[in-house]
Short mmCIF file of C-alpha atoms in Angstrom, two decimals:
data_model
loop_
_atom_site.label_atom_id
_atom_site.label_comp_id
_atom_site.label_asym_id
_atom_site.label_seq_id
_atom_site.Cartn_x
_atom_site.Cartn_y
_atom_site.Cartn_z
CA UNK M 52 0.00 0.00 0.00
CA UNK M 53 1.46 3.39 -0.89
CA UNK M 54 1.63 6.60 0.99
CA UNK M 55 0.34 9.05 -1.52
CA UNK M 56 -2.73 10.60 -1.92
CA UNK M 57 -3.91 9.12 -5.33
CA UNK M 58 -3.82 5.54 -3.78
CA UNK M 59 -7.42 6.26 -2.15
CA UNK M 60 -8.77 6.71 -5.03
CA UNK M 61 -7.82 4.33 -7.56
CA UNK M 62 -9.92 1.23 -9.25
CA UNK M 63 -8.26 -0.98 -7.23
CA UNK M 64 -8.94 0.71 -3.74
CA UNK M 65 -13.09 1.45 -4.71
CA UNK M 66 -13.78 -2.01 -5.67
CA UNK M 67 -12.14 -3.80 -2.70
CA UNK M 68 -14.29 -1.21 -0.66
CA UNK M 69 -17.42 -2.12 -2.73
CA UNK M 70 -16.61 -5.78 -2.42
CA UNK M 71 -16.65 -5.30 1.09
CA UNK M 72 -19.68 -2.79 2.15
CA UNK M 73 -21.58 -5.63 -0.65
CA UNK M 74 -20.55 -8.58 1.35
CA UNK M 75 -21.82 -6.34 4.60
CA UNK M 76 -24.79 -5.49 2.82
CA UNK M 77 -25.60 -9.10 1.84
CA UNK M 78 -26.00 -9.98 5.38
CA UNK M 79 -28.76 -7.65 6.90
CA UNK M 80 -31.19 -10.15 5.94
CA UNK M 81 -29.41 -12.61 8.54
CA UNK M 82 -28.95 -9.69 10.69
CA UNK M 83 -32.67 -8.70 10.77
CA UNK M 84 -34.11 -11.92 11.19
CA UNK M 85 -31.42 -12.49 14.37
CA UNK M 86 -31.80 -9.08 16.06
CA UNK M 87 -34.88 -9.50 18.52
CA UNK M 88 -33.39 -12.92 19.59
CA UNK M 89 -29.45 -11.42 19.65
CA UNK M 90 -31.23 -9.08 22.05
CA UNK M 91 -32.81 -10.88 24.36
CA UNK M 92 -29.78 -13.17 24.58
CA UNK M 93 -28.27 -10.14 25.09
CA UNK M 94 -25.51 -11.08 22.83
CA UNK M 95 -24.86 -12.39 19.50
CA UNK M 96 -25.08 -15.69 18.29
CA UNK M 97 -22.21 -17.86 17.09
CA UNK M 98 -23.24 -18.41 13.52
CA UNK M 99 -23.77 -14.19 12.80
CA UNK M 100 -19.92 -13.96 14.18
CA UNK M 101 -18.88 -16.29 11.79
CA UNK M 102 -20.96 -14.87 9.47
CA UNK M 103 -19.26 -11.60 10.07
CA UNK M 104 -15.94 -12.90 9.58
CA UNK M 105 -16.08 -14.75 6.27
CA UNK M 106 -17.38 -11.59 5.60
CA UNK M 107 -13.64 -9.85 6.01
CA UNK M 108 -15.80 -6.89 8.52
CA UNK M 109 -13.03 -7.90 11.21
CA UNK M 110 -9.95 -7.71 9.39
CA UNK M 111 -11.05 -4.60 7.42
CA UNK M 112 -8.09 -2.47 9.45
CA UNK M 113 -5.59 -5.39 9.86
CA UNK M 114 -2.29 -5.21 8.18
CA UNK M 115 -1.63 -7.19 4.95
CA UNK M 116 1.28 -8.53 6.14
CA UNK M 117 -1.55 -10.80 8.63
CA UNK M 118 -3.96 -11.53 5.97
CA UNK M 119 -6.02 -8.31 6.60
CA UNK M 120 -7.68 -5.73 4.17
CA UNK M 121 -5.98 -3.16 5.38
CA UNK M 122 -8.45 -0.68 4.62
CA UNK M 123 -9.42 2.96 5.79
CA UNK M 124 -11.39 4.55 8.32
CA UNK M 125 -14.10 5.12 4.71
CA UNK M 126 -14.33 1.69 4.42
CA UNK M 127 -14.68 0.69 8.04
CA UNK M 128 -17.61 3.54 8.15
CA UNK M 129 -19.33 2.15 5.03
CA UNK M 130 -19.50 -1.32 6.25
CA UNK M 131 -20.73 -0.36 9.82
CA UNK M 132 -23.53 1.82 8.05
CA UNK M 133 -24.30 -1.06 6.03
CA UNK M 134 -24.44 -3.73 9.02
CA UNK M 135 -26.95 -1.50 11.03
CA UNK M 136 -29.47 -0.95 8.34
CA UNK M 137 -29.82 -4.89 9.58
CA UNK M 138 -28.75 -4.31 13.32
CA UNK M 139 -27.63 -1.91 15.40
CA UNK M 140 -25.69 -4.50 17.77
CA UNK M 141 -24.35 -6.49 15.41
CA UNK M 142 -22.89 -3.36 13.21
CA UNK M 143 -21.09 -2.08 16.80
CA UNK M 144 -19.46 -5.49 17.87
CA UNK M 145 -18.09 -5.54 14.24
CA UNK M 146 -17.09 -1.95 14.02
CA UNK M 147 -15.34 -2.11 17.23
CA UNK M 148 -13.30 -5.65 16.62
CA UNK M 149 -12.29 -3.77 13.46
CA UNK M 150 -11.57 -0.78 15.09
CA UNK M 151 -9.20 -2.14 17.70
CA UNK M 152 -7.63 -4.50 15.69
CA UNK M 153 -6.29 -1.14 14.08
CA UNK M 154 -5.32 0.10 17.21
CA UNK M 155 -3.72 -3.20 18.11
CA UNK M 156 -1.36 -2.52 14.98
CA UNK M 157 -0.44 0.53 16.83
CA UNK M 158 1.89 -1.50 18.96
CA UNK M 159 5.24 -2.29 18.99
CA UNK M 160 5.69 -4.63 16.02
CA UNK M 161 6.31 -7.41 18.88
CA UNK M 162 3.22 -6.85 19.93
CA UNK M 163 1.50 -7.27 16.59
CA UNK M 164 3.54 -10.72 16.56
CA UNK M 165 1.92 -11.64 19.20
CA UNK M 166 -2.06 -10.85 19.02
CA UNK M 167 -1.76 -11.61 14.76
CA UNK M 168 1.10 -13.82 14.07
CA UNK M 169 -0.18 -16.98 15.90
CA UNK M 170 -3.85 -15.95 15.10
CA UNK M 171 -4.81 -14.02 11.92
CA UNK M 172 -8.11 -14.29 13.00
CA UNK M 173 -7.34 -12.38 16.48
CA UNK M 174 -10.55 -10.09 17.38
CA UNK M 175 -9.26 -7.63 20.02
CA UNK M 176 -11.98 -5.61 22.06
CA UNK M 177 -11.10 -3.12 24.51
CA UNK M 178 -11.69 0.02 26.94
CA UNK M 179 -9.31 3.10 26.49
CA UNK M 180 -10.72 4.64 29.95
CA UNK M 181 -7.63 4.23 32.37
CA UNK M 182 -9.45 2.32 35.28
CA UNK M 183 -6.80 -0.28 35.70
CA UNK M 184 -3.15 0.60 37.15
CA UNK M 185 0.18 -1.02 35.60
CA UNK M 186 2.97 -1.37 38.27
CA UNK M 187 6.59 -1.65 37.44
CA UNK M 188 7.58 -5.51 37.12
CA UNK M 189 10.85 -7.22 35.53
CA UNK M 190 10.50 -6.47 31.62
CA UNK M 191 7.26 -5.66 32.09
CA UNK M 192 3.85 -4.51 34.51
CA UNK M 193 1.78 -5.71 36.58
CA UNK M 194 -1.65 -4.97 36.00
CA UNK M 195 -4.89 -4.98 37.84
CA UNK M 196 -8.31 -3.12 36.83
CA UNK M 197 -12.13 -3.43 36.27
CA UNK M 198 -13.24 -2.16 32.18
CA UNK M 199 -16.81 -1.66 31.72
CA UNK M 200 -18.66 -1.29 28.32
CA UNK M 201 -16.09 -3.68 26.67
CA UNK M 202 -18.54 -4.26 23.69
CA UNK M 203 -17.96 -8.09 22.37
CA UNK M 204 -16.64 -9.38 25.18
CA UNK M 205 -17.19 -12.88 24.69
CA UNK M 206 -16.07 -13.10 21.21
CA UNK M 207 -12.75 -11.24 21.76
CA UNK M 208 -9.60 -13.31 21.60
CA UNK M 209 -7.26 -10.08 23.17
CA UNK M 210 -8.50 -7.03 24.85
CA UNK M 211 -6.67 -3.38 24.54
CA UNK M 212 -7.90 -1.70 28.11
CA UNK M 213 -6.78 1.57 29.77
CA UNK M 214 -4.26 1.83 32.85
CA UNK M 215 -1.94 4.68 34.87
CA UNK M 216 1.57 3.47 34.69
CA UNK M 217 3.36 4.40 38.10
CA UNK M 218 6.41 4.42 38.71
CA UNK M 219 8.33 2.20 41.48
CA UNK M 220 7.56 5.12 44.15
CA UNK M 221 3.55 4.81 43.38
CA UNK M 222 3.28 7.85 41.19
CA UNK M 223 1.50 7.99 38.16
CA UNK M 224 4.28 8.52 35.28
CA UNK M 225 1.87 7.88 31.83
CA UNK M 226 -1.43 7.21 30.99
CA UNK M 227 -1.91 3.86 28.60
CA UNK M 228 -3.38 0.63 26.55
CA UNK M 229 -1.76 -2.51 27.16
CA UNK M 230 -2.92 -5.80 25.50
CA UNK M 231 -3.88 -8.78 27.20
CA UNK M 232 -5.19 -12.13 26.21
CA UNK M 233 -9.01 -12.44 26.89
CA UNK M 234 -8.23 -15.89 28.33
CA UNK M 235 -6.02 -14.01 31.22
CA UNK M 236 -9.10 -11.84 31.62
CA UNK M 237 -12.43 -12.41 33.73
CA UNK M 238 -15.79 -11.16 32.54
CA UNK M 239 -18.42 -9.90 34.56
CA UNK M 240 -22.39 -9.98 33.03
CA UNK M 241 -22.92 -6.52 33.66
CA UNK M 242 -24.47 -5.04 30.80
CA UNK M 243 -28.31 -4.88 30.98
CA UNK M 244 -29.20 -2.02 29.43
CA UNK M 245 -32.32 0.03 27.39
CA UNK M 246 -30.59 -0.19 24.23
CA UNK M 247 -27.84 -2.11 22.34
CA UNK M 248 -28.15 -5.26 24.61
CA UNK M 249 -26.88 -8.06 22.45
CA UNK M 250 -23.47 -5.92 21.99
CA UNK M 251 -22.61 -8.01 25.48
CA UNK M 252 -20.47 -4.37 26.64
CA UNK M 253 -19.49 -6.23 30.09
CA UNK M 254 -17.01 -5.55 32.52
CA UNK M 255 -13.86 -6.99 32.04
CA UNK M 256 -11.52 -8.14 34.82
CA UNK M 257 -7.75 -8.19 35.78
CA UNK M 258 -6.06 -9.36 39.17
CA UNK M 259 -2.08 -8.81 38.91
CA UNK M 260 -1.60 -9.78 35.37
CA UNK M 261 1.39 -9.84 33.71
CA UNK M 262 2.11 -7.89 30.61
CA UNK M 263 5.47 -7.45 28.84
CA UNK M 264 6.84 -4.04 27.85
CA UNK M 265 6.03 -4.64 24.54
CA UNK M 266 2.36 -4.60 24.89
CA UNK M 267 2.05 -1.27 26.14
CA UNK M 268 1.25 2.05 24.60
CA UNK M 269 1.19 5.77 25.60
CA UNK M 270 -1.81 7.24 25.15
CA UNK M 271 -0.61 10.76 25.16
CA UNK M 272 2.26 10.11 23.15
CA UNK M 273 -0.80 8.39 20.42
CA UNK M 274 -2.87 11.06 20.79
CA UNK M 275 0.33 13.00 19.13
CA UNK M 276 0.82 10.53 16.60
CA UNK M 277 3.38 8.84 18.36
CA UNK M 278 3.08 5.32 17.52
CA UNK M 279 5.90 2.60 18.48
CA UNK M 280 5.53 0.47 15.40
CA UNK M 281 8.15 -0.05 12.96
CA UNK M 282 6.86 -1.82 10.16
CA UNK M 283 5.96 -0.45 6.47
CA UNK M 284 2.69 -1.13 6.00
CA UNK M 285 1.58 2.14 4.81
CA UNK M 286 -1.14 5.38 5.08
CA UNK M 287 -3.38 3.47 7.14
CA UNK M 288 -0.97 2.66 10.62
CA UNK M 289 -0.56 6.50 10.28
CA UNK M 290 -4.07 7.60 10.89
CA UNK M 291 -5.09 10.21 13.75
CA UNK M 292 -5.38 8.38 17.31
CA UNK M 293 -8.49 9.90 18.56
CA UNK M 294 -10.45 11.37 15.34
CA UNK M 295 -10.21 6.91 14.50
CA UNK M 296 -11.12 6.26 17.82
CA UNK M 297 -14.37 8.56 17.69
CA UNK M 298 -15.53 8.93 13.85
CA UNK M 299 -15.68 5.11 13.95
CA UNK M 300 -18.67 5.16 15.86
CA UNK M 301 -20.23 7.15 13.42
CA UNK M 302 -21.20 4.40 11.08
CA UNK M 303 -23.69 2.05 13.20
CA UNK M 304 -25.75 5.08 13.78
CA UNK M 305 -26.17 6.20 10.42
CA UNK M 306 -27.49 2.99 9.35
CA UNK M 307 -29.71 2.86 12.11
CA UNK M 308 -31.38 6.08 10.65
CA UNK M 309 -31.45 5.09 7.26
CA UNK M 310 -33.31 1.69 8.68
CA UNK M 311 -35.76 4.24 10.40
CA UNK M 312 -36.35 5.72 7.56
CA UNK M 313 -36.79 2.87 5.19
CA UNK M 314 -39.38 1.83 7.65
CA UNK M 315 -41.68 4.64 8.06
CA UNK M 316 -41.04 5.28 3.95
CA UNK M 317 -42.82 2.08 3.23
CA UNK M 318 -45.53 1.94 6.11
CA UNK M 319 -46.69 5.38 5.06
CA UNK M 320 -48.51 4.36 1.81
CA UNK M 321 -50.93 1.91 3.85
CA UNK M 322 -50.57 3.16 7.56
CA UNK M 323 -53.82 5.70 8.30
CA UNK M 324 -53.59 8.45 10.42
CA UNK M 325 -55.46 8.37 13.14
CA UNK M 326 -58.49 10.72 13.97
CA UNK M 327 -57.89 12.46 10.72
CA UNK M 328 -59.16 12.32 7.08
CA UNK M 329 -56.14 10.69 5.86
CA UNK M 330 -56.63 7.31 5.62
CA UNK M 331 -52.64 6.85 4.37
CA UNK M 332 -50.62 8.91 5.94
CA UNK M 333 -48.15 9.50 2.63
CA UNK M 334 -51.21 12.12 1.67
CA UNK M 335 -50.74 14.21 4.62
CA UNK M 336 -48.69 17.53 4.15
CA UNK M 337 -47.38 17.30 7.85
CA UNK M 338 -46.42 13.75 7.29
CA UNK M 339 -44.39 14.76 4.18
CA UNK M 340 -42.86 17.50 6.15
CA UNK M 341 -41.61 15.36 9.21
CA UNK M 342 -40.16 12.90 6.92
CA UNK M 343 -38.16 15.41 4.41
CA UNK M 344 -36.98 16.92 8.17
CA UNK M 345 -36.05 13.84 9.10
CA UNK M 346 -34.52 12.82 5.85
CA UNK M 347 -32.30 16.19 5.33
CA UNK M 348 -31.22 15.45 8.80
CA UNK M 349 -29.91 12.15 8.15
CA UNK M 350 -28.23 13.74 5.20
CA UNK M 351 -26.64 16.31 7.12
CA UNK M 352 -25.01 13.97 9.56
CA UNK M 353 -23.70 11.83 6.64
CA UNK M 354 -21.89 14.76 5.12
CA UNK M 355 -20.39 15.76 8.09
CA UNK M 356 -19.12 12.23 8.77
CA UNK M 357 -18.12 11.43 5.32
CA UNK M 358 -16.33 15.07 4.96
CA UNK M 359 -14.74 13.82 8.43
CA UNK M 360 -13.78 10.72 7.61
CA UNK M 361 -12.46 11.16 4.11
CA UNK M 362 -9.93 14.32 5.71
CA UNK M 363 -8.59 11.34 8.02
CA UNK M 364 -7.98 9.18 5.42
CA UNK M 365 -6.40 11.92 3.36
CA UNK M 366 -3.73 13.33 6.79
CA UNK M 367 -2.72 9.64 7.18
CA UNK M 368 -1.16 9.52 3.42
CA UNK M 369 -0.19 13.40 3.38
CA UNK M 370 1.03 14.08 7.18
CA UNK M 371 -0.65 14.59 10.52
CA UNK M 372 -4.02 16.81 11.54
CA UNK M 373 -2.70 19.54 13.87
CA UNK M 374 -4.98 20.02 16.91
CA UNK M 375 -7.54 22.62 15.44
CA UNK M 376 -8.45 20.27 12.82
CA UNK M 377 -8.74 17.61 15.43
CA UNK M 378 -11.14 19.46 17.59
CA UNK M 379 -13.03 20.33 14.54
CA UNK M 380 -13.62 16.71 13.61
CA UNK M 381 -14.30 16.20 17.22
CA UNK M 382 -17.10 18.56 17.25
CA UNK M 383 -18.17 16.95 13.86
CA UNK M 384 -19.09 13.43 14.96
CA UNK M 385 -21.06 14.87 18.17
CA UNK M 386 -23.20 17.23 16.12
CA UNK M 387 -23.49 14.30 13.54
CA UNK M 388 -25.03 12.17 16.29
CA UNK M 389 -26.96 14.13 17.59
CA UNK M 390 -28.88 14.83 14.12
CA UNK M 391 -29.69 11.16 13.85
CA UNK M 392 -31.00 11.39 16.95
CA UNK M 393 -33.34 14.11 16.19
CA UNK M 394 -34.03 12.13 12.59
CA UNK M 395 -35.13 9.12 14.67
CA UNK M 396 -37.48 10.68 16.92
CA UNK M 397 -39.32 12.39 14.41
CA UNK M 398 -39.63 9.51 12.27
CA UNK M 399 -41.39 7.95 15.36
CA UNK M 400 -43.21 10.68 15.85
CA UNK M 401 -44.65 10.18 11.82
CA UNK M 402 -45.30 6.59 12.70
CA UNK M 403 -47.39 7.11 16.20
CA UNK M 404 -47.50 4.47 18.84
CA UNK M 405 -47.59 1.08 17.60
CA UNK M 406 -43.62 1.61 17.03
CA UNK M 407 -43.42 0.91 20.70
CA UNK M 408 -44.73 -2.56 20.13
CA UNK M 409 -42.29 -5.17 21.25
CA UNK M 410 -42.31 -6.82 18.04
CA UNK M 411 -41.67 -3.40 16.04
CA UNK M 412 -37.84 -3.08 14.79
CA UNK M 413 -38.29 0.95 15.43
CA UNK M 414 -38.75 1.11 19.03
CA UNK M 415 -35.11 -1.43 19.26
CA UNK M 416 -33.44 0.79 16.45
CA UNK M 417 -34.36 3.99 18.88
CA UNK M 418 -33.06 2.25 22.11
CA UNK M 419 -29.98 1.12 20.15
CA UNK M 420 -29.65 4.71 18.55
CA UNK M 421 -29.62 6.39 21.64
CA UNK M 422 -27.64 3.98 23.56
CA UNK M 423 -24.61 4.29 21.21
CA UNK M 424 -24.64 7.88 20.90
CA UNK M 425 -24.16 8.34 24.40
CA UNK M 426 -20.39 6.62 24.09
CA UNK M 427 -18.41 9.17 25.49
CA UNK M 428 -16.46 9.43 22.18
CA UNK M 429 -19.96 10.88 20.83
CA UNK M 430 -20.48 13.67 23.91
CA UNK M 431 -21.48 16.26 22.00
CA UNK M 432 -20.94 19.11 24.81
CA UNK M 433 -17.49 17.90 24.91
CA UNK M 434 -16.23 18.20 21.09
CA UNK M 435 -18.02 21.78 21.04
CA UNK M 436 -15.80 22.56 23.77
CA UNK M 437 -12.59 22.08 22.92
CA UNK M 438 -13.72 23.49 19.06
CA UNK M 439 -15.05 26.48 20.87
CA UNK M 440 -11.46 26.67 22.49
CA UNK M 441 -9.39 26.60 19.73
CA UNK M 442 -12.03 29.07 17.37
CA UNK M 443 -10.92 31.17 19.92
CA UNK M 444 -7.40 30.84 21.14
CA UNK M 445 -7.80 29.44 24.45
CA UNK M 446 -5.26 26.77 25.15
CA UNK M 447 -6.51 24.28 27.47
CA UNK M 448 -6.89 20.39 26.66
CA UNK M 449 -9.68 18.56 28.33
CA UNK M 450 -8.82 15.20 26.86
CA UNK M 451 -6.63 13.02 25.50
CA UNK M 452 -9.63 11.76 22.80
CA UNK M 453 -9.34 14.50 20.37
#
């Protein structure tokens, strides 16, 4: 894979990509017919996994050199929009195996040895929040920590989780990821939640384990574009830390409005609405308002992700976004969330109450919808912030995610 520019947008590149988002595309069907069962399972079944990875979705982001695609954040957002249109859950789990698998490749090319070589099949899940501490240990750390909201826990085969390094006196020296193999890992069934159930998000568990130097990473030093890999293996290893981290969540939430949308699109033709003369509700003027609102709003939030995403992609063949742009795209992905947010509610507003039924896909797509956009990679008061700070010169970071 080459550094430049053009290589995004040859043949070669847009085919693979529309191989892939196909093959994604190809399985809502399976995901559909699966999603009120994956959810009261509260996780997903064996055979969509599988399903998922003949489809390529988790080594979309894994290097070449370990039988991956080796992609682009574009791709990775295309094939997560394309997953949710069947379900919301399963789009996540497979966005955020991909996802981390990328970060994963971040590591020291030891590292990468280690979760890929043996396994090109490795799924790594994770938690960047730093609620685990790493103590100083012959070539290596101890670790110990409890990681909540580690989506596809059960299906990971290596987890990247947060921890504060100290230092042999006790004091916190760094902030970072370290990997460790889910089998040294416990898992607690925490996550019972409104929305996004069968994503299993549960807490994952570490008492004094053992990882080598080489499995660690600063997460300041990232957020720079410090990475400690050596390898060649092009644009993609040099994409933005935190803009990755955050615009990937952007996909499974687009697709979860367009599925909102296809839905109340084709009820409206033969769904009446009630107590007024409109026995289809396609012939009423505020029906047709509500769902061109809804539909410019889905719109919006795709060009601000796709506008996003695509500057990424471009900085990791050209050189690195400076912080400004950073916050910018941080702000981006909020307000893009937040949009399909507002989409989905007034589509349910256009289809009235029976999309609260139990049985109706819109009342899950809503719960799922407005589960995942409260990740805190998605805060919207918190990328406004720090754009609002650098619009106007004030020069204080609030966090290492932008």
């Amino acid at each position: 894979m080459t550094n430049s520019v053009d290589a995004m947008t040859t043949p070669s590149v847009h085919k693979r990509r529309a191989d892939l988002v196909a093959a994604a595309t190809a399985l809502q069907p399976m995901l559909r017919a699966q999603a009120a069962g994956s959810e009261q399972a509260r996780s997903l079944p064996a055979d969509v996994i599988d399903a998922l990875a003949q489809a390529g979705v988790f080594r979309l982001l894994t290097p070449e050199r370990f039988g991956g695609h080796q992609t682009d954040l574009r791709t990775l957002t295309e094939v997560s929009e394309a997953l949710a249109e069947g379900d919301g859950s399963g789009a996540w789990v497979a966005m955020i195996v991909s996802v981390t698998n990328w970060l994963a490749s971040l590591f020291p090319d030891k590292a990468q040895d280690d979760v890929f070589g043996a396994d090109p099949d490795a799924r790594v899940t994770g938690v960047a929040a730093p609620t685990g501490i790493a103590e100083p240990a012959t070539d290596g750390w101890r670790v110990s920590g409890r990681w909540s909201y580690n989506s596809g826990a059960p299906h990971a085969t290596w987890a990247a989780v947060g921890a504060l390094v100290k230092n042999a006196a006790g004091a916190v020296v760094d902030q970072a990821l370290v990997l460790i193999p889910a089998s040294e890992l416990s898992i607690e069934d925490t996550w019972r939640t409104a929305g996004m159930r069968a994503t299993a998000s549960n807490t994952l568990v570490a008492d004094d384990v053992f990882v080598p130097a080489h499995r660690v990473l600063s997460v300041p030093a990232a957020a720079e574009g410090a990475y400690p890999r050596t390898a060649d293996d092009g644009a993609l290893y040099a994409s933005a830390f935190a803009p990755m981290l955050t615009l990937c969540l952007s996909g499974p939430l687009l697709g979860l409005g367009k599925a909102a949308l296809q839905l109340v699109v084709e009820a409206a033709p033969a769904k009446p609405l009630s107590f007024t003369v409109h026995a289809r509700q396609a012939d009423s003027v505020g029906v047709q308002v509500q769902v061109a609102e809804a539909a410019l709003q889905l719109e919006t939030a795709r060009l601000h992700i796709y506008t996003a995403v695509d500057e990424v992609d471009r900085a990791a063949a050209t050189g690195p976004l400076d912080y400004a742009a950073r916050t910018r795209l941080r702000a981006k992905v909020g307000y893009a969330a937040q949009q399909v947010l507002s989409s989905i509610n007034t589509l349910l507003n256009v289809h009235g109450a029976s999309a609260f039924a139990e049985s109706h896909p819109l009342q899950r797509i809503w719960r799922d919808a407005n589960t995942a956009a409260r990740h805190a990679g998605l805060v919207p008061a918190v990328g406004l912030e720090v754009y609002g700070k650098s619009l106007l010169g004030v020069d204080e970071r609030v966090s290492h995610m932008v």
